[in-house]
């Protein structure tokens, strides 16, 4: 059985201006991952999120759950999957975390690096471009990717 995923990039545009606790600094849906998704390579899912991790990667963001402060757009998107017996696992990661990750770190065999399976030249490159751009505008800690698996 294959593993698919869905998700969304969110940002908090007001957080940089007014601070993260301001009432106008809530998370906003930025772009649905479907528009940027180039496949579901299991090596990338393993190194990023710990899904199907028979490769021995140390995942960057495994099993964090659905964010309690999610945007309305994300909640609406996720509602179609929530409660489905096929949905298993939700997690998220900020651009700040991704930008500071060791992309040279390898899987358990030492044969695959994070960069080779989920870096700029992988199918995840467009996702990182959008997150980087939003991070430059709003602050890296105010941009996150939320994903779920089914």
mmCIF file of C-alpha atoms in Angstrom, residues 79-140:
data_model
loop_
_atom_site.group_PDB
_atom_site.id
_atom_site.type_symbol
_atom_site.label_atom_id
_atom_site.label_comp_id
_atom_site.label_asym_id
_atom_site.label_seq_id
_atom_site.Cartn_x
_atom_site.Cartn_y
_atom_site.Cartn_z
ATOM 1 C CA UNK A 79 -11.263 18.582 7.436
ATOM 2 C CA UNK A 80 -11.660 16.409 4.342
ATOM 3 C CA UNK A 81 -9.110 13.949 5.793
ATOM 4 C CA UNK A 82 -9.697 14.272 9.545
ATOM 5 C CA UNK A 83 -11.333 11.204 10.990
ATOM 6 C CA UNK A 84 -10.697 9.076 7.916
ATOM 7 C CA UNK A 85 -9.318 5.654 8.817
ATOM 8 C CA UNK A 86 -6.782 6.139 6.014
ATOM 9 C CA UNK A 87 -5.224 9.255 7.569
ATOM 10 C CA UNK A 88 -2.209 8.442 9.707
ATOM 11 C CA UNK A 89 0.057 11.074 11.133
ATOM 12 C CA UNK A 90 0.259 14.826 10.961
ATOM 13 C CA UNK A 91 3.306 16.966 11.535
ATOM 14 C CA UNK A 92 4.796 20.370 10.786
ATOM 15 C CA UNK A 93 8.139 22.145 10.435
ATOM 16 C CA UNK A 94 9.179 25.800 10.240
ATOM 17 C CA UNK A 95 11.396 27.348 7.615
ATOM 18 C CA UNK A 96 13.808 28.292 10.418
ATOM 19 C CA UNK A 97 14.216 24.606 11.272
ATOM 20 C CA UNK A 98 14.645 23.605 7.642
ATOM 21 C CA UNK A 99 17.145 26.380 6.974
ATOM 22 C CA UNK A 100 19.282 25.309 9.942
ATOM 23 C CA UNK A 101 19.132 21.550 9.217
ATOM 24 C CA UNK A 102 22.285 19.626 8.328
ATOM 25 C CA UNK A 103 21.515 18.722 4.718
ATOM 26 C CA UNK A 104 24.727 16.676 4.486
ATOM 27 C CA UNK A 105 23.513 14.273 7.184
ATOM 28 C CA UNK A 106 23.007 10.775 5.758
ATOM 29 C CA UNK A 107 20.675 7.845 6.263
ATOM 30 C CA UNK A 108 21.657 4.793 8.293
ATOM 31 C CA UNK A 109 23.721 3.323 5.469
ATOM 32 C CA UNK A 110 25.577 6.549 4.745
ATOM 33 C CA UNK A 111 24.537 6.257 1.100
ATOM 34 C CA UNK A 112 21.913 9.019 0.906
ATOM 35 C CA UNK A 113 22.126 12.584 2.216
ATOM 36 C CA UNK A 114 19.173 14.794 3.086
ATOM 37 C CA UNK A 115 20.241 17.050 0.226
ATOM 38 C CA UNK A 116 20.125 14.207 -2.299
ATOM 39 C CA UNK A 117 16.645 12.993 -1.349
ATOM 40 C CA UNK A 118 14.855 16.188 -0.275
ATOM 41 C CA UNK A 119 17.085 19.125 -1.179
ATOM 42 C CA UNK A 120 16.760 22.017 -3.595
ATOM 43 C CA UNK A 121 17.196 19.779 -6.653
ATOM 44 C CA UNK A 122 14.612 17.225 -5.529
ATOM 45 C CA UNK A 123 10.851 17.397 -5.969
ATOM 46 C CA UNK A 124 10.823 19.433 -2.755
ATOM 47 C CA UNK A 125 12.759 22.320 -4.335
ATOM 48 C CA UNK A 126 9.630 24.348 -5.226
ATOM 49 C CA UNK A 127 8.342 23.977 -1.652
ATOM 50 C CA UNK A 128 11.633 25.265 -0.245
ATOM 51 C CA UNK A 129 11.604 28.196 -2.701
ATOM 52 C CA UNK A 130 8.149 29.316 -1.535
ATOM 53 C CA UNK A 131 9.051 28.869 2.137
ATOM 54 C CA UNK A 132 12.345 30.734 1.724
ATOM 55 C CA UNK A 133 10.613 33.653 0.005
ATOM 56 C CA UNK A 134 7.928 33.871 2.692
ATOM 57 C CA UNK A 135 10.632 33.575 5.355
ATOM 58 C CA UNK A 136 12.516 36.528 3.873
ATOM 59 C CA UNK A 137 9.312 38.585 3.973
ATOM 60 C CA UNK A 138 7.860 37.525 7.325
ATOM 61 C CA UNK A 139 10.665 35.838 9.268
ATOM 62 C CA UNK A 140 11.777 32.206 9.050
#
